Coordinates of C-alpha atoms and ligand atoms in Angstrom, one line a residue:
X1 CA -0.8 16.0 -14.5
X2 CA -0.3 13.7 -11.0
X3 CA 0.3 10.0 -11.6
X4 CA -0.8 7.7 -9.2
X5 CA -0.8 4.2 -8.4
X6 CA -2.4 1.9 -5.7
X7 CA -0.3 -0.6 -3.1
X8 CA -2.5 -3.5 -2.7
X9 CA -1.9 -6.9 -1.0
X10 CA -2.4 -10.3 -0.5
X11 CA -3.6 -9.8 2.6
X12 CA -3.5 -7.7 5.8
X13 CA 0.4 -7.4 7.4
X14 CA 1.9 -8.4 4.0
X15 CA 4.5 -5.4 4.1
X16 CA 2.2 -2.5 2.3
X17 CA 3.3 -0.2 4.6
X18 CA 7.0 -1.0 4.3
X19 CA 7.3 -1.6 1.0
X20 CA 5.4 1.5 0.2
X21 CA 7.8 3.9 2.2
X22 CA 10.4 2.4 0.7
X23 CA 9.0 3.2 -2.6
X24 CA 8.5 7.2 -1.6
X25 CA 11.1 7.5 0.0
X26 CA 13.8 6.4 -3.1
X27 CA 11.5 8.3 -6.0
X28 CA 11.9 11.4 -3.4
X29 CA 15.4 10.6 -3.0
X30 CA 15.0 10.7 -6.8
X31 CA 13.9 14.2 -7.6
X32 CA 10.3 12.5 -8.0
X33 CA 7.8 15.0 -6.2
X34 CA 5.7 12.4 -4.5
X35 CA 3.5 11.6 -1.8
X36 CA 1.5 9.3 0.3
X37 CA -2.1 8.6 0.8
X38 CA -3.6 6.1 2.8
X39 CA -7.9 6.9 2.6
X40 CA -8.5 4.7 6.0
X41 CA -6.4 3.3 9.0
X42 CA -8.0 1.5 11.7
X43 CA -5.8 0.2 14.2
X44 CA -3.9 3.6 15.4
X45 CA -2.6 4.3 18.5
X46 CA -3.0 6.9 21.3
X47 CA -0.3 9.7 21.9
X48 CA -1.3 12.9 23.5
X49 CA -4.9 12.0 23.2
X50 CA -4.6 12.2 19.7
X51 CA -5.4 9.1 17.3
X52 CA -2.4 9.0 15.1
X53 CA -2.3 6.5 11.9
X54 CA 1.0 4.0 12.2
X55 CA 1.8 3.5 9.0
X56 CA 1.4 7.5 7.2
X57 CA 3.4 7.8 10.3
X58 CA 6.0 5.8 9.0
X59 CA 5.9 6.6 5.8
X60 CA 6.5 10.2 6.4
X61 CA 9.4 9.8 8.5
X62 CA 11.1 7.5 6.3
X63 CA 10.5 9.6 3.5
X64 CA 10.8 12.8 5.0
X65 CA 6.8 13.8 3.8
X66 CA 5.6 17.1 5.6
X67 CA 1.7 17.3 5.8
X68 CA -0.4 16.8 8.9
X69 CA -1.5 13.4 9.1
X70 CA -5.3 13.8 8.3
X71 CA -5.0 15.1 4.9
X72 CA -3.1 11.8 4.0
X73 CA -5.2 9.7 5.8
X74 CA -8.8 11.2 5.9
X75 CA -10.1 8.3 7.8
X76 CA -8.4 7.0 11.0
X77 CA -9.9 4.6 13.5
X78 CA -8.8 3.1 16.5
X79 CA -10.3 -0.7 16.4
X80 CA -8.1 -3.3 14.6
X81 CA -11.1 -4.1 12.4
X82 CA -11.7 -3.1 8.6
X83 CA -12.2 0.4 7.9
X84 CA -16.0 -0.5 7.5
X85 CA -16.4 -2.7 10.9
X86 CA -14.6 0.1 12.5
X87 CA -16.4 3.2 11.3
X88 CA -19.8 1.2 12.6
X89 CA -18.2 0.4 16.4
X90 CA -16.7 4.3 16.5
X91 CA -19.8 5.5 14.4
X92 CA -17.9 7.7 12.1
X93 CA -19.2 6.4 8.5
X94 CA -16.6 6.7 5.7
X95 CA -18.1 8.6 2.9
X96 CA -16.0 7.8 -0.3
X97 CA -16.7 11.8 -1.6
X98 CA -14.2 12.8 1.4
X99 CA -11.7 10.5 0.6
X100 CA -11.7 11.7 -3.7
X101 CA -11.5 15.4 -2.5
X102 CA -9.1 14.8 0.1
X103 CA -7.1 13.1 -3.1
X104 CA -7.3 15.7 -5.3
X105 CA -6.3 18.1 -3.3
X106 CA -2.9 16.2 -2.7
X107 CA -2.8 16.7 -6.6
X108 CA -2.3 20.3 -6.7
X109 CA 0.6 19.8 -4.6
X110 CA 2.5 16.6 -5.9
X111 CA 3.5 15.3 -9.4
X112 CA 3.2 11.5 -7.5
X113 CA 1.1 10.0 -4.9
X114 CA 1.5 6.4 -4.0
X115 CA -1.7 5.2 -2.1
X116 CA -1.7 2.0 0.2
X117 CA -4.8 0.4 0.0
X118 CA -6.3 -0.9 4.0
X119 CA -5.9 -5.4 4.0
X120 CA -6.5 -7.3 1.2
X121 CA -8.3 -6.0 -1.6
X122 CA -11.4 -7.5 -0.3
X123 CA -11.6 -5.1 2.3
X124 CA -14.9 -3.8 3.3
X125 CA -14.7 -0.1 3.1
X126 CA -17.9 1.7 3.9
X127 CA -21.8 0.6 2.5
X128 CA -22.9 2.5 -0.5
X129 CA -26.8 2.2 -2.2
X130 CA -27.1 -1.1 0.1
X131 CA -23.9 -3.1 -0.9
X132 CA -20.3 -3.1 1.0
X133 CA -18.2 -1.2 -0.8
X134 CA -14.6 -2.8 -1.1
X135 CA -11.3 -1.5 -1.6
X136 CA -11.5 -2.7 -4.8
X137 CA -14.6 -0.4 -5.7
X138 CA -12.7 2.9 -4.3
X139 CA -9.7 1.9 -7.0
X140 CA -11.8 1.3 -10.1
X141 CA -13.8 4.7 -8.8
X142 CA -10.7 6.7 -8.4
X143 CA -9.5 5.0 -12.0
X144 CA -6.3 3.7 -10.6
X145 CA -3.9 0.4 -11.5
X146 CA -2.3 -1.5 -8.5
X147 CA 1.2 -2.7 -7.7
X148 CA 0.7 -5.7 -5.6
X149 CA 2.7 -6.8 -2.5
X150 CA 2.9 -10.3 -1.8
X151 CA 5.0 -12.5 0.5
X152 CA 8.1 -14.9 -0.5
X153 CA 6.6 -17.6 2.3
X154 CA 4.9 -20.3 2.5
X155 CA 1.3 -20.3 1.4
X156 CA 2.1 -17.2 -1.2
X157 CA 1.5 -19.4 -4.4
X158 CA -2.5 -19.2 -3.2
X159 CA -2.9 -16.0 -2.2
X160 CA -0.8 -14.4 -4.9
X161 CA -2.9 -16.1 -7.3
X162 CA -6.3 -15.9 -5.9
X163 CA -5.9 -12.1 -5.8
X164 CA -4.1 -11.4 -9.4
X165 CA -7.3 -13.5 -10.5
X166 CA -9.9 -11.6 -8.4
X167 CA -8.0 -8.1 -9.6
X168 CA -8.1 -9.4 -13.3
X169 CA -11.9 -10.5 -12.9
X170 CA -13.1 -6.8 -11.4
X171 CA -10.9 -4.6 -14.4
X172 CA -8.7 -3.9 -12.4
X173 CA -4.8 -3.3 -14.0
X174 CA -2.0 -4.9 -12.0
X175 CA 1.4 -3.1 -12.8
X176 CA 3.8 -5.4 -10.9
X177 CA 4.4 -7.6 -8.2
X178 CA 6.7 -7.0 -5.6
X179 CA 8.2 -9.9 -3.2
X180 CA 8.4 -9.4 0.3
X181 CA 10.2 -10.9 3.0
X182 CA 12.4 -12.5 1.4
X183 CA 15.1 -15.3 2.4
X184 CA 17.1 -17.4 0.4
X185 CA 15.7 -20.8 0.4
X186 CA 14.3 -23.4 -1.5
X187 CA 10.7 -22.1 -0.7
X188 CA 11.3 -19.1 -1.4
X189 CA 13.2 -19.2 -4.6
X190 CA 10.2 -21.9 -5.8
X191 CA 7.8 -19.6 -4.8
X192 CA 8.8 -16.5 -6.8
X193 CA 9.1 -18.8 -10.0
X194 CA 6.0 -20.1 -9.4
X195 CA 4.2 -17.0 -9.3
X196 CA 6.3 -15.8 -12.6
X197 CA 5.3 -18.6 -14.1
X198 CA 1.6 -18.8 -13.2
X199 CA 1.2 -14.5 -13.3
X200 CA 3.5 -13.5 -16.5
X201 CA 2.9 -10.3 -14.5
X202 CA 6.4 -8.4 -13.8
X203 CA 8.6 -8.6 -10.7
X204 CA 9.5 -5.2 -9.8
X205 CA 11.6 -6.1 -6.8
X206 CA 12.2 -8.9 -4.2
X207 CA 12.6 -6.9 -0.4
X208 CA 14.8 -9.3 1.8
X209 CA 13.0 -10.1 5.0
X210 CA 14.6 -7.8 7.7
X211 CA 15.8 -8.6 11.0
X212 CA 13.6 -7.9 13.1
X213 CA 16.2 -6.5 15.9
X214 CA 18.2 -4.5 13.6
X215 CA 18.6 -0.9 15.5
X216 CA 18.4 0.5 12.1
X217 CA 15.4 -0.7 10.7
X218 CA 14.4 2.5 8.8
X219 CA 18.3 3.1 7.6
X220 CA 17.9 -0.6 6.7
X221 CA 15.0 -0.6 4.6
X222 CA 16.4 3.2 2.9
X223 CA 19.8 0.9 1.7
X224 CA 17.3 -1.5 0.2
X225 CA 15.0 0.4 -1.3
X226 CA 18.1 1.6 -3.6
X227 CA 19.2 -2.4 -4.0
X228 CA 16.3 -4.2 -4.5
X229 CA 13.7 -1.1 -6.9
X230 CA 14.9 0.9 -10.1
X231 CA 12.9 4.3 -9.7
X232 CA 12.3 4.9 -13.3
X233 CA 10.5 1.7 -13.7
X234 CA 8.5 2.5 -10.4
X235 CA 7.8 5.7 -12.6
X236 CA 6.5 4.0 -15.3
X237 CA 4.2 1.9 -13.4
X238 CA 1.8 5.0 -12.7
X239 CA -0.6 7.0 -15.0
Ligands
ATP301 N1 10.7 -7.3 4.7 C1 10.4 -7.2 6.0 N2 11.3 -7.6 6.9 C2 11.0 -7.5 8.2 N3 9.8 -7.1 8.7 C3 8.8 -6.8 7.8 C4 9.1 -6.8 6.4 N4 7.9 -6.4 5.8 C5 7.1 -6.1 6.7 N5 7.6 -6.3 8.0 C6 6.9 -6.1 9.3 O1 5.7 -6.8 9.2 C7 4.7 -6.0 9.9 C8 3.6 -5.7 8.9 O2 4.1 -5.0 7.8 P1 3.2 -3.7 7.2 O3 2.8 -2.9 8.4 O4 4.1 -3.1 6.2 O5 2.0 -4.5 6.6 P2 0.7 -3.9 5.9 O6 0.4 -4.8 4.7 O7 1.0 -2.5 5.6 O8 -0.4 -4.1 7.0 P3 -1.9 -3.3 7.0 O9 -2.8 -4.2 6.3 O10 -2.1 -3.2 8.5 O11 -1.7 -1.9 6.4 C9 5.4 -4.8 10.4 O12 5.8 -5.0 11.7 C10 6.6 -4.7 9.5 O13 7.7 -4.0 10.1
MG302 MG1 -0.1 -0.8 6.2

């Protein structure tokens, strides 16, 4: 049966998308069948006329993943705004039925799928039976845990925290934390041990922040990937 598990963060731009490729691309690397899904992009660019999703985009070709983009990414918007803002502006409504199908048919094909949630995980989604419908109410309805992506900088204590406690207050399981952008300085070292101590919720892997210039940014984050994440434990993280 398909495992799966949600990348969530503290906050739109943490490094979901990078930190997730690197994740598919070592338990590929691996022998792990696994895949990527992504249920709503807004933000995507123009090429050929064609609206095509950044990060699946990336994802794919760092990990080598060969499916047309829309059956990763069922929604795909071009305003920078939440999925839910965005389907209003470009009237396209998400309907969360679309995005479960498009899920489960990823299942018949891959023993993993590692899905990147859209912002935080207060991230208005689409408007169900009069409410706004968050990311969080997509992963308690597709019965998924969370691996959550937060940042090694300044202002991480907060955010780390306010989130594990929202996730813990809606059900929802968090699996790990992984550190992102990463230098070696006071701040950084006291913020990790901070969120240690105030979480107890397992590290699974501190991602160096990356320079920014380096030619070889995906050949970069590939070396990582193998330095910094041990794939059985990644493994072990989804259900
Ligand atoms: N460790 C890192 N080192 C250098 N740059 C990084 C690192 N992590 C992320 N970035 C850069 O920060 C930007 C935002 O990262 P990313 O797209 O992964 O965020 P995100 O959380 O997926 O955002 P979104 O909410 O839009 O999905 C990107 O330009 C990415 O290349
Ligand atoms: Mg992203």
């Amino acid at each position: 049966m398909t495992k799966g598990i949600y990348i969530v963060g503290t906050d739109t731009d943490i490094g979901k998308t990078l930190v997730t490729g690197s994740l598919v691309y070592l338990l590929r690397k691996n022998g792990y069948n696994t895949c990527y899904y992504k249920a709503a992009l807004s933000g995507a660019e123009i090429e050929d006329e064609v609206l095509i999703p950044g990060d699946t985009k990336f994802v794919c070709n760092i990990s080598g993943i060969n499916e047309k983009y829309e059956d990763l990414t069922p929604y795909i918007y071009k305003t920078a705004v939440s999925p839910f803002l965005a389907s209003k502006i470009e009237n396209k409504p998400i309907d969360v039925k679309v995005i479960k199908d498009k899920y489960e048919k990823l299942k018949g094909k891959y023993d993993y799928i590692i899905c990147e949630g859209s912002g935080g995980i207060i991230c208005p989604i689409s408007y169900v039976e009069n409410q706004i419908y968050n990311l969080d109410n997509l992963i308690k309805e597709m019965d998924m845990d969370v691996i959550l992506v937060t940042s090694a900088e300044l202002g991480t204590i907060n955010h780390t925290i306010l989130t594990v406690k929202y996730l813990e207050n809606v059900g929802i399981s968090i699996k790990g934390i992984i550190i992102n952008k990463y230098e070696n300085t006071e701040l950084c070292n006291d913020n990790i041990s901070m969120i240690k101590y105030m979480t107890h919720i397992h590290i699974l892997g501190v991602m160096p922040l990356i320079d920014g210039n380096c030619d070889e940014f995906h050949e970069e984050i590939k070396k990582l990937s193998e330095k910094v994440f041990n794939p059985k434990e990644i493994i072990k993280c989804m259900r």
